[in-house]
Tab-separated table of C-alpha atoms in Angstrom:
chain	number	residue	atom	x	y	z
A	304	UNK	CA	0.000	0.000	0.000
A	305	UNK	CA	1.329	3.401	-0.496
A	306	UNK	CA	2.495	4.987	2.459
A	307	UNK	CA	2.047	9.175	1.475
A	308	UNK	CA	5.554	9.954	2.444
A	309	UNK	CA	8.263	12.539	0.434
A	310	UNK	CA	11.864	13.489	2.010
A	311	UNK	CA	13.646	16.329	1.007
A	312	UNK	CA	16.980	17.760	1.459
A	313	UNK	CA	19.185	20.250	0.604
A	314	UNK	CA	22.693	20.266	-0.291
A	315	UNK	CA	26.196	22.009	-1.144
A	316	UNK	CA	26.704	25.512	-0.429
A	317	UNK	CA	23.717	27.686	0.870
A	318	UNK	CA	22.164	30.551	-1.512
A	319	UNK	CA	19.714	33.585	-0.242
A	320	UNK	CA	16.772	31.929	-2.021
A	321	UNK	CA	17.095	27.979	-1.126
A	322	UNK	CA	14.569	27.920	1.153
A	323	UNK	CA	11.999	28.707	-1.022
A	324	UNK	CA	12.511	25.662	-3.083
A	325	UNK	CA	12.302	23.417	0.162
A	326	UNK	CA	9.198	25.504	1.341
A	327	UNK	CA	7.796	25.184	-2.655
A	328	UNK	CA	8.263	21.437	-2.371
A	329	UNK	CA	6.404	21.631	1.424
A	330	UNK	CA	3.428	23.331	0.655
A	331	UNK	CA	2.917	22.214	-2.642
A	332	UNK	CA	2.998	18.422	-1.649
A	333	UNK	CA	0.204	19.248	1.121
A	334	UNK	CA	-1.889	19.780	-1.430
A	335	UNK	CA	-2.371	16.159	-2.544
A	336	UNK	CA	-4.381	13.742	-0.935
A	337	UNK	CA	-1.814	11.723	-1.423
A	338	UNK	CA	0.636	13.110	0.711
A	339	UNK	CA	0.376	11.665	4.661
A	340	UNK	CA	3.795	13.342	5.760
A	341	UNK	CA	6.578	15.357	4.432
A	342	UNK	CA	9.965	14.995	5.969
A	343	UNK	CA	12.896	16.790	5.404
A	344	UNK	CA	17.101	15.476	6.279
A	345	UNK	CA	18.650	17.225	8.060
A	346	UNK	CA	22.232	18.313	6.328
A	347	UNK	CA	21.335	16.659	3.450
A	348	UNK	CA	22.282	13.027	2.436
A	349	UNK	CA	23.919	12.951	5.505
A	350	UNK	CA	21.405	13.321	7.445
A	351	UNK	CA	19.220	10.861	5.350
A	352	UNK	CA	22.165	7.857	6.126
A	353	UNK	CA	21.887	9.091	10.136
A	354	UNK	CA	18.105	9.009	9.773
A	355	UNK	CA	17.931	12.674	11.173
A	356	UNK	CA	14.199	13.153	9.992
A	357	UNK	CA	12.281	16.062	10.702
A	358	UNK	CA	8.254	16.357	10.167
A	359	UNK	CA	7.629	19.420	8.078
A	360	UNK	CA	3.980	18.321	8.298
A	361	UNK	CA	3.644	19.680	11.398
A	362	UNK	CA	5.083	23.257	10.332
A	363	UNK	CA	2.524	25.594	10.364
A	364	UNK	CA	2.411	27.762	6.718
A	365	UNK	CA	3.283	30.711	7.987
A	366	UNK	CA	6.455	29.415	9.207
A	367	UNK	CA	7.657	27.857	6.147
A	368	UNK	CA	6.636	31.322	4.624
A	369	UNK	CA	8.988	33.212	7.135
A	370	UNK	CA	11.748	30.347	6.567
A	371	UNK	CA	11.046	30.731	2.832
A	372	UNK	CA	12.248	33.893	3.175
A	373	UNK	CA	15.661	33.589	4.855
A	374	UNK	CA	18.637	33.267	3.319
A	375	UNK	CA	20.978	29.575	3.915
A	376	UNK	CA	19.474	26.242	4.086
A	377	UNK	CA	17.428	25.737	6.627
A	378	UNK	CA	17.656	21.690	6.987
A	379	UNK	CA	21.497	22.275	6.953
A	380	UNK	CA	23.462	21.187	4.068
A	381	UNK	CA	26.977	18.491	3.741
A	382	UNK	CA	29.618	18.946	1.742
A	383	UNK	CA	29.321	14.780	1.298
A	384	UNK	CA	29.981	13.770	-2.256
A	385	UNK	CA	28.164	10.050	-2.103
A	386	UNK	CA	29.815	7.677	-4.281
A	387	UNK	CA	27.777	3.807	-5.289
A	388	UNK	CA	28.177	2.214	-2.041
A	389	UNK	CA	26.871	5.740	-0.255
A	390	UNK	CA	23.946	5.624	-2.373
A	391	UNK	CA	22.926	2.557	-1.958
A	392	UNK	CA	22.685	3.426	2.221
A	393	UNK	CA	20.834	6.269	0.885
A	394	UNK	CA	18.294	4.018	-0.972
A	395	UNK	CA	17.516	1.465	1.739
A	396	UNK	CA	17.020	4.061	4.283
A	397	UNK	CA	14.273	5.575	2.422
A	398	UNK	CA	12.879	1.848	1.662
A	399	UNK	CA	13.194	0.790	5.137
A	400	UNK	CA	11.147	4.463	5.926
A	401	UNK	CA	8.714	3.874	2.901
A	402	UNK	CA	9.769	7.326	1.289
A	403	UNK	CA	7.938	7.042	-2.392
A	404	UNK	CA	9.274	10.815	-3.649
A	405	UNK	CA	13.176	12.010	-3.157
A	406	UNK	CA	13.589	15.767	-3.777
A	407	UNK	CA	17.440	16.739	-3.137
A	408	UNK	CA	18.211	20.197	-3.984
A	409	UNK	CA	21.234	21.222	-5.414
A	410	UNK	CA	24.119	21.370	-7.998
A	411	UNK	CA	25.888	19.282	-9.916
A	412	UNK	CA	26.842	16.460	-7.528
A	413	UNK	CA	23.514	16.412	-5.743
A	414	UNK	CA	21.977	16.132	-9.423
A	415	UNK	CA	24.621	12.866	-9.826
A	416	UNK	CA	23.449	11.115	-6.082
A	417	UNK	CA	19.811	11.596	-6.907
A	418	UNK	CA	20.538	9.742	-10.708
A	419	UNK	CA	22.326	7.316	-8.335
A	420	UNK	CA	19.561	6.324	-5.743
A	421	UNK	CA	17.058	6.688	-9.227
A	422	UNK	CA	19.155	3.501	-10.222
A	423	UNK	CA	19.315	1.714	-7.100
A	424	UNK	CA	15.651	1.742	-6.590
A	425	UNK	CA	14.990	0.453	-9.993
A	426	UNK	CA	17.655	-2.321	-9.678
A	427	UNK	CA	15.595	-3.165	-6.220
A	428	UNK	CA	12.343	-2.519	-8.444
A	429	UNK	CA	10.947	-0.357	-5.322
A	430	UNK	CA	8.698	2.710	-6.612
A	431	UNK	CA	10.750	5.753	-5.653
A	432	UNK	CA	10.127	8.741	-7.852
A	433	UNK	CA	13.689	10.850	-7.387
A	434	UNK	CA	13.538	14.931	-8.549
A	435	UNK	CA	16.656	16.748	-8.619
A	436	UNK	CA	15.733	20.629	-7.706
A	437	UNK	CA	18.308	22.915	-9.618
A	438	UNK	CA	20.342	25.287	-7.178
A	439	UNK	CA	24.027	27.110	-7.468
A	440	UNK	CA	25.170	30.419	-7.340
A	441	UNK	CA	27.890	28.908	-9.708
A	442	UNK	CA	25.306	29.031	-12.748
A	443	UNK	CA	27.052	25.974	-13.561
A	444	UNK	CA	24.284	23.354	-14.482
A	445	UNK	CA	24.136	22.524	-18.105
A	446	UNK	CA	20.373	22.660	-19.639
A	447	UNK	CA	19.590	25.841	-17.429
A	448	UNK	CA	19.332	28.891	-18.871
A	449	UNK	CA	20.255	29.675	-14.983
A	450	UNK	CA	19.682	28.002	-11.669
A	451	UNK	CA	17.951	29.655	-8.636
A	452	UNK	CA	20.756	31.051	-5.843
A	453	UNK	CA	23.035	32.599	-8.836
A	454	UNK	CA	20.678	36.067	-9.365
A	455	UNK	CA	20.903	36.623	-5.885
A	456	UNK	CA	24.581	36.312	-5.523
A	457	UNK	CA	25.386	38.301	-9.025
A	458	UNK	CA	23.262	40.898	-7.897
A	459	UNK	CA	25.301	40.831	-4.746
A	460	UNK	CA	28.544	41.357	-6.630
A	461	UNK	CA	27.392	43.499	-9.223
A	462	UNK	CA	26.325	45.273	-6.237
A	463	UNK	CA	29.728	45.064	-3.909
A	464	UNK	CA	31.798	45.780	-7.014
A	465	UNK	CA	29.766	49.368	-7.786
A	466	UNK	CA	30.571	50.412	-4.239
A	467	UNK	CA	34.313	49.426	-4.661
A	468	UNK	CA	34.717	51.450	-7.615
A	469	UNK	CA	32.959	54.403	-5.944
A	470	UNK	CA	35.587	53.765	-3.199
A	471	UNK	CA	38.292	53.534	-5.469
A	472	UNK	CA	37.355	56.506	-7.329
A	473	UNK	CA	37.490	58.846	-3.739
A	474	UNK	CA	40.926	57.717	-3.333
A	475	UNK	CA	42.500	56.214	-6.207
A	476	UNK	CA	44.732	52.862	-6.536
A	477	UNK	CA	44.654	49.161	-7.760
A	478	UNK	CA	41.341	46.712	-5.985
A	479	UNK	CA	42.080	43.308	-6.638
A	480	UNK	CA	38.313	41.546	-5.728
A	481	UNK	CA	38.076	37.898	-5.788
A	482	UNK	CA	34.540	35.676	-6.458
A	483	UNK	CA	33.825	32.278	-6.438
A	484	UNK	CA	33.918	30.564	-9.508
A	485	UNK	CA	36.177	26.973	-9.763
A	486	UNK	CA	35.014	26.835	-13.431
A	487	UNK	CA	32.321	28.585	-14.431
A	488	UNK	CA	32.711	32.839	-14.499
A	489	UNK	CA	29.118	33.694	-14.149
A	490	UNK	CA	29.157	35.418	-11.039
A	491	UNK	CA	32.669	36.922	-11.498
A	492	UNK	CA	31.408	38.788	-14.783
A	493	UNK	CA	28.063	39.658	-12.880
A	494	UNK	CA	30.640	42.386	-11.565
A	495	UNK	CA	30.416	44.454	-14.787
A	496	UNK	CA	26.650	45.308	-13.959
A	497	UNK	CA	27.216	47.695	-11.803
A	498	UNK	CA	28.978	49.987	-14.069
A	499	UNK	CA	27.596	53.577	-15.134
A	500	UNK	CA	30.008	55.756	-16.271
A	501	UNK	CA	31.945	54.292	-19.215
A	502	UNK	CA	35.235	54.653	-16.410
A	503	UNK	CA	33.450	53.017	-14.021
A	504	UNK	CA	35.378	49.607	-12.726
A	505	UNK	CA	35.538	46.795	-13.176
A	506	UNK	CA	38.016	47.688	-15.831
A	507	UNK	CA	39.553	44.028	-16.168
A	508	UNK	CA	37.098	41.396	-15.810
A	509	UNK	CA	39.200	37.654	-15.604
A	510	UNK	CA	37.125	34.353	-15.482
A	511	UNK	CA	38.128	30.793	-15.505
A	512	UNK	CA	36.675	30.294	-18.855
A	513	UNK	CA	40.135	32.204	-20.819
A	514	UNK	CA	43.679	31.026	-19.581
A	515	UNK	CA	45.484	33.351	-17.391
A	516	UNK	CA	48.823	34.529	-17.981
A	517	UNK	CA	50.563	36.559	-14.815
A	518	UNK	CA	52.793	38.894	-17.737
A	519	UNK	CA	49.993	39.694	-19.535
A	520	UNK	CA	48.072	40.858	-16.480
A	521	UNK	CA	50.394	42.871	-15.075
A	522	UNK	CA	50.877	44.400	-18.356
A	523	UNK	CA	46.466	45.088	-18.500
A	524	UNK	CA	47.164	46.456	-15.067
A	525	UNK	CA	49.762	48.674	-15.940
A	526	UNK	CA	47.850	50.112	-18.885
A	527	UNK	CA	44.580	50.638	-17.680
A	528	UNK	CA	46.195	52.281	-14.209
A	529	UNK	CA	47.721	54.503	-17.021
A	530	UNK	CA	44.926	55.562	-18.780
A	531	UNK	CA	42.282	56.050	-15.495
A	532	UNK	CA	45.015	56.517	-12.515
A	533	UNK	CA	42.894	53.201	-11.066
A	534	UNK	CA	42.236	49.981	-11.950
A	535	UNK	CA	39.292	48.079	-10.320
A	536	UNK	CA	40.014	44.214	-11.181
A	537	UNK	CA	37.330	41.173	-10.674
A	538	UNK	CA	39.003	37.786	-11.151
A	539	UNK	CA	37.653	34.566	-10.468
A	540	UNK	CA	39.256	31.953	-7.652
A	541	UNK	CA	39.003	29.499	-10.080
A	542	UNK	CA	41.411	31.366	-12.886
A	543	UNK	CA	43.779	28.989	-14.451
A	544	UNK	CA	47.293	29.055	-16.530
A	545	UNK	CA	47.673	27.588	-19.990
A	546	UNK	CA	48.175	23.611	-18.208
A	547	UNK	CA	44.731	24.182	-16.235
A	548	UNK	CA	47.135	24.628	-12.748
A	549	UNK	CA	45.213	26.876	-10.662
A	550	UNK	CA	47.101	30.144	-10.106
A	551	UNK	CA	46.160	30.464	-6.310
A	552	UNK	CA	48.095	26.898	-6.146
A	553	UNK	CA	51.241	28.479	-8.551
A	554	UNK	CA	51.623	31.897	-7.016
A	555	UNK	CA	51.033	30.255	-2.798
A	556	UNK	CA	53.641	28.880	-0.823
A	557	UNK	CA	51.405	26.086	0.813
A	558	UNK	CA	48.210	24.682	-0.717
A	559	UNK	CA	45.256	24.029	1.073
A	560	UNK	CA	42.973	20.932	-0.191
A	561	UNK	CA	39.086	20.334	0.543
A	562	UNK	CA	37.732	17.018	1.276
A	563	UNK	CA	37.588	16.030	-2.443
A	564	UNK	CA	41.272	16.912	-3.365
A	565	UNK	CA	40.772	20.197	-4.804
A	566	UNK	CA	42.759	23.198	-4.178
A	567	UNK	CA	41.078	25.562	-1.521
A	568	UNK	CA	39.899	28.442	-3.668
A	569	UNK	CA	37.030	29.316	-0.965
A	570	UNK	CA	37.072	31.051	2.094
A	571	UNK	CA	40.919	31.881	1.675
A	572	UNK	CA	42.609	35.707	1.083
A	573	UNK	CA	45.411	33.809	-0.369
A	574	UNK	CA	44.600	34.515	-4.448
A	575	UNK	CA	43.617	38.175	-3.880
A	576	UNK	CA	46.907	38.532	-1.304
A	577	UNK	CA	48.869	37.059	-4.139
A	578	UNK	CA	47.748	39.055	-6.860
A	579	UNK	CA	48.144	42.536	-5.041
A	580	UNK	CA	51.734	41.607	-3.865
A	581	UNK	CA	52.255	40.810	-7.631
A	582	UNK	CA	51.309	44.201	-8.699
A	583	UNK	CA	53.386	46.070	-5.965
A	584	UNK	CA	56.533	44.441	-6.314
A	585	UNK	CA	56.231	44.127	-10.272
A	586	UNK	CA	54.256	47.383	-11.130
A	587	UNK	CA	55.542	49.449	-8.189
A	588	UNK	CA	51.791	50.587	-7.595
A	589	UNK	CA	51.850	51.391	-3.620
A	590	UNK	CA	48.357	51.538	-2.858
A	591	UNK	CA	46.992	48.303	-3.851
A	592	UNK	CA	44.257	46.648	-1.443
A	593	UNK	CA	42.501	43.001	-2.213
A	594	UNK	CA	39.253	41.542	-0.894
A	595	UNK	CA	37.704	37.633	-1.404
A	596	UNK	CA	34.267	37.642	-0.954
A	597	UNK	CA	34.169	34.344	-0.279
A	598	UNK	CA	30.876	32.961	1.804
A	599	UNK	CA	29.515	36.402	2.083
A	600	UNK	CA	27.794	36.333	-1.919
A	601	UNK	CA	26.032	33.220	-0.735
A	602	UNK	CA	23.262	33.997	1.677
A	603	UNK	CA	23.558	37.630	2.183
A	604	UNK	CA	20.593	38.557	4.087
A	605	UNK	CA	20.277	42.323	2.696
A	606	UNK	CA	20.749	41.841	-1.201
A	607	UNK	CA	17.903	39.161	-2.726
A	608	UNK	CA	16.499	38.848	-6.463
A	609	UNK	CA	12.518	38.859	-6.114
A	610	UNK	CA	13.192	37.213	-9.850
A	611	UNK	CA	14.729	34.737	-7.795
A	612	UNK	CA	12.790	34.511	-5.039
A	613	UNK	CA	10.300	33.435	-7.212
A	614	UNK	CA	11.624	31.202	-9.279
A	615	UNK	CA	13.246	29.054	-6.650
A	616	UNK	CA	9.649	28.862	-4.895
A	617	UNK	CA	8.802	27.779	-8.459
A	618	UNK	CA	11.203	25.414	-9.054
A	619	UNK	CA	9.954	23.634	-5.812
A	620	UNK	CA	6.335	23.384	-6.948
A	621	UNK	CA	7.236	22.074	-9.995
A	622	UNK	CA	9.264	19.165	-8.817
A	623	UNK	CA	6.202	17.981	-6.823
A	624	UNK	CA	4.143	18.420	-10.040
A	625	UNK	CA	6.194	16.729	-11.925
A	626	UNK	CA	6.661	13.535	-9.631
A	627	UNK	CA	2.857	13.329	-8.999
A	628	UNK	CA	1.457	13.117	-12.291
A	629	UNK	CA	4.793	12.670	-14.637
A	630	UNK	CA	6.144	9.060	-14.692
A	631	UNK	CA	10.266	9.536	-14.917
A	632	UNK	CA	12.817	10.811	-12.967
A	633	UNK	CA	14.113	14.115	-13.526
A	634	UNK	CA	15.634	17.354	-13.105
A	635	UNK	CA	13.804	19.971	-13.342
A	636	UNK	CA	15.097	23.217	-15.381
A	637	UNK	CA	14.932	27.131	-15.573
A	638	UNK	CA	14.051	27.906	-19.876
A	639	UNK	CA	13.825	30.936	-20.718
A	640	UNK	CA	10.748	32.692	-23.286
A	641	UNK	CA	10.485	35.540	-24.907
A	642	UNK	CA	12.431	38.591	-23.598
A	643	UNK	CA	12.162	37.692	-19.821
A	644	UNK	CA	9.415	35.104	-18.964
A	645	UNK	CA	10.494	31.237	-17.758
A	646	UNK	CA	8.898	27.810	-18.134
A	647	UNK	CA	10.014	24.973	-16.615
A	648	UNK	CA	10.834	21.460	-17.965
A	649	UNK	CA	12.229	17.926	-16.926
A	650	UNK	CA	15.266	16.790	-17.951
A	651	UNK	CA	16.823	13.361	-17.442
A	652	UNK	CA	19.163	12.688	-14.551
A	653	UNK	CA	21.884	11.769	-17.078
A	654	UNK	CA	21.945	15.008	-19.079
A	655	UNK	CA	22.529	17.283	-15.878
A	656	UNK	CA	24.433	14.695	-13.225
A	657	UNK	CA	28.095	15.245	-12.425
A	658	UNK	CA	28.442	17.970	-16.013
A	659	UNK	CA	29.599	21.610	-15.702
A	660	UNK	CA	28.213	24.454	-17.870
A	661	UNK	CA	30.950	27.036	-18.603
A	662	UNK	CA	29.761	30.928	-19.676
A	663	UNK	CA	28.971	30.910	-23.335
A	664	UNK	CA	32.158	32.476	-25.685
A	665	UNK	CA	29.465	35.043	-26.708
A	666	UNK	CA	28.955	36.413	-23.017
A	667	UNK	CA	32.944	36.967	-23.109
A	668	UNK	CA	34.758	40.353	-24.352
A	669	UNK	CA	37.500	39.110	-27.555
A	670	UNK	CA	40.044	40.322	-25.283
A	671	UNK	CA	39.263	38.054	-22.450
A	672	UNK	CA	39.099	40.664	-19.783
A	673	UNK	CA	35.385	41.772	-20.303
A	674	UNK	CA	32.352	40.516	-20.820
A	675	UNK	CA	29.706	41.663	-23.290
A	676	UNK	CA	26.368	43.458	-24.125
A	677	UNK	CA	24.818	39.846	-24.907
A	678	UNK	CA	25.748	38.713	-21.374
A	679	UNK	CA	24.641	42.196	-19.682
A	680	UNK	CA	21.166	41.526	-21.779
A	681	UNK	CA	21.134	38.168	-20.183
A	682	UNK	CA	21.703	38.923	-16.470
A	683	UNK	CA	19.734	42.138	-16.207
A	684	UNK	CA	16.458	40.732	-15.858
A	685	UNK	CA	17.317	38.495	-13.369
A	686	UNK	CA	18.848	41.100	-10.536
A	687	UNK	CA	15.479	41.982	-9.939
A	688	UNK	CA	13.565	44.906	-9.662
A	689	UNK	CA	15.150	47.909	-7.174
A	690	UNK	CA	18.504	47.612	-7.877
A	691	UNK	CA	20.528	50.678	-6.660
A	692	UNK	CA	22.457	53.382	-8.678
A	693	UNK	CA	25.094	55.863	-8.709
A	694	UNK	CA	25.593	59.394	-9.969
A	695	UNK	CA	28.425	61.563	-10.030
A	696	UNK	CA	28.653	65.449	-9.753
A	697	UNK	CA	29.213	67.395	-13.222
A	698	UNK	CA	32.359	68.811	-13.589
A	699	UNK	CA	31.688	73.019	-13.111
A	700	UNK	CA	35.697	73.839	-12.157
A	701	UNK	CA	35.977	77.234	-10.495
A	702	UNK	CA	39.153	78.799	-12.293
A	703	UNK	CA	42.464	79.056	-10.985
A	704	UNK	CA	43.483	82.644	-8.986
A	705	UNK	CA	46.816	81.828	-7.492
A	706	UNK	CA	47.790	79.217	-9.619
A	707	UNK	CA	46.525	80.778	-13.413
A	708	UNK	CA	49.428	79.376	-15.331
A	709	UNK	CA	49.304	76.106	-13.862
């Protein structure tokens, strides 16, 4: 007999808008008669393996409204990258709980364990319906036109980067700011939306998507400090030389590795320290200053998309759709329609699991340091309405008394 019950859980890094997938997932499943309880893990598929269950039945609606909107996951979230063997703990939990609908929300790996425990089931031939829910501020998942948690964070930068170059302009030097981005450089080249003035920074735009060369850097540095007296510089952590070596991992003394393997790029100074000392010792350039955003363009409380808002909400209603009265597996995805306006379909596990979507080579500048009107076209509509501005006073000089022939 069926028994009415649907787990969900979130995981990978937390965005300002993830709760309103797991909250579009809760509310819409209490609207079948279907549905006896919905559970969510807590910290994701870690959570599901230590049976940490709780009953988001029993949360009233306007609770899950208020979660909905706070920034970070609210179940909590692992950093667990389940292999076969993982999985397969995964799948007889939810047997031995009778779960009949997965949800896991998240990127590219959580996409992969969710076409994993699709398989197991089937091998067992139990009826599990599995629904990967798209989310990363990386931008990252192929078959997206973008995924919810990315037009939060890009407004974020596009936002942090305007009031760098307002602060750079005041008192004039080199800003070296570093974004996340292993290797996709979405949110790096969200920076350039924040520009007004055609010498407004970011002047030099580098993503992971072009190799980086250290000469010809310093060199862009040199001539654009030149021609403005400042140079406001948005690079990626994930930006690479012409092997696919990381450069944080060439230009440091030590490297730090995550649980996978990879070279720390996150939550570290160490690429933006680099960089700056690079330009000082090289250039000569004295006032040179570096900042890594790091966690803080991830679930910042003050800067959210309502575009994004509402499309992760979305997102989360339409998994629950789609496993109700659809009859496959899936991932569901963002498509875009006419000039802003989304629809959302279901694509198979195997087209989206464990594959990395890299920014298009028309959304970068020729020269590799900028990015283009097609990608500013793109992005703009999903920042969201209210986004702030800047103005500058017009030029009226008073002439010179003292100093006339100056």
């Amino acid at each position: 007999m069926p028994s009415g019950k649907i787990l969900v859980a979130q995981g990978g890094g937390p965005t300002a808008v993830i709760n309103q997938s797991l909250v579009g997932v809760a509310l819409e499943a209490r609207r079948f008669r279907g549905v006896e309880r919905v559970y969510g893990a807590r910290h994701g598929v870690r959570g599901i393996i230590n049976e940490d269950f709780d009953d988001l039945t029993q949360e009233t609606s306007h609770n899950l409204e208020l979660v909905a909107n706070t920034p970070s996951s609210a179940l909590g979230s692992t950093r667990d990258k389940p292999d076969a063997k993982y999985c397969h703990e995964i799948f007889e939990v939810l047997r031995a709980h009778e779960i009949e609908h997965f949800f896991y929300i998240g990127g590219n790996d959580s996409a992969d364990t969710t076409r994993i425990v699709s398989l197991e089931a089937q091998k067992a031939g139990y009826p599990l319906r599995c629904i990967h829910i798209p989310k990363t501020i990386d931008n990252d998942l192929v078959g997206n036109d973008h995924t919810p948690g990315f037009p939060s964070a890009a407004r974020f930068v596009a936002q942090a980067f305007a009031g760098a170059n307002l602060d750079n302009a005041s008192l004039p030097g080199v800003y070296v700011g570093v974004v996340m981005g292993r290797h996709a450089g979405f949110l790096t080249a969200a920076s350039a939306l924040g520009k007004k003035f055609p010498d407004d920074g970011p002047h030099l735009i580098y993503v992971p998507e072009r190799t980086f060369a250290i000469e010809q850097f310093l060199h862009d540095v040199k001539q654009t400090y030149q021609r403005f007296g400042r140079c406001v510089i948005a690079v990626s952590e994930g930006i690479h030389d012409a092997s696919g070596a990381p450069m944080a991992s060439l230009l440091a003394k030590d490297i730090e590795r995550d649980e996978h393997g990879n070279v720390q790029l996150s939550g570290s100074g160490a690429l933006a320290d680099l960089l700056c000392e690079e330009i000082k010792s090289k250039l000569g350039i004295k006032r040179v200053r570096g900042d890594t955003f790091g966690y803080l363009q991830r679930s910042f409380i003050g800067c959210v998309s309502d575009v994004d808002q509402r499309e992760a909400r979305e997102v989360g209603e339409k998994a629950v759709q789609f496993a109700m009265w659809g009859k496959r597996d899936g991932s569901v995805a963002i498509k875009r329609t006419g000039f802003y306006s989304v629809d959302y379909e279901l694509l198979a596990l195997d087209d989206v699991a464990g594959k990395t979507r890299v920014m298009e080579d028309e959304f970068i500048a020729p020269g590799g340091t900028d990015i283009t009107d097609a990608f500013r076209l793109y992005l703009r509509p999903l920042l969201g309405s209210g986004m702030p501005d800047a103005f500058r006073l017009r030029p009226n000089p008073v002439p010179k008394v003292r100093n006339a022939a100056r």
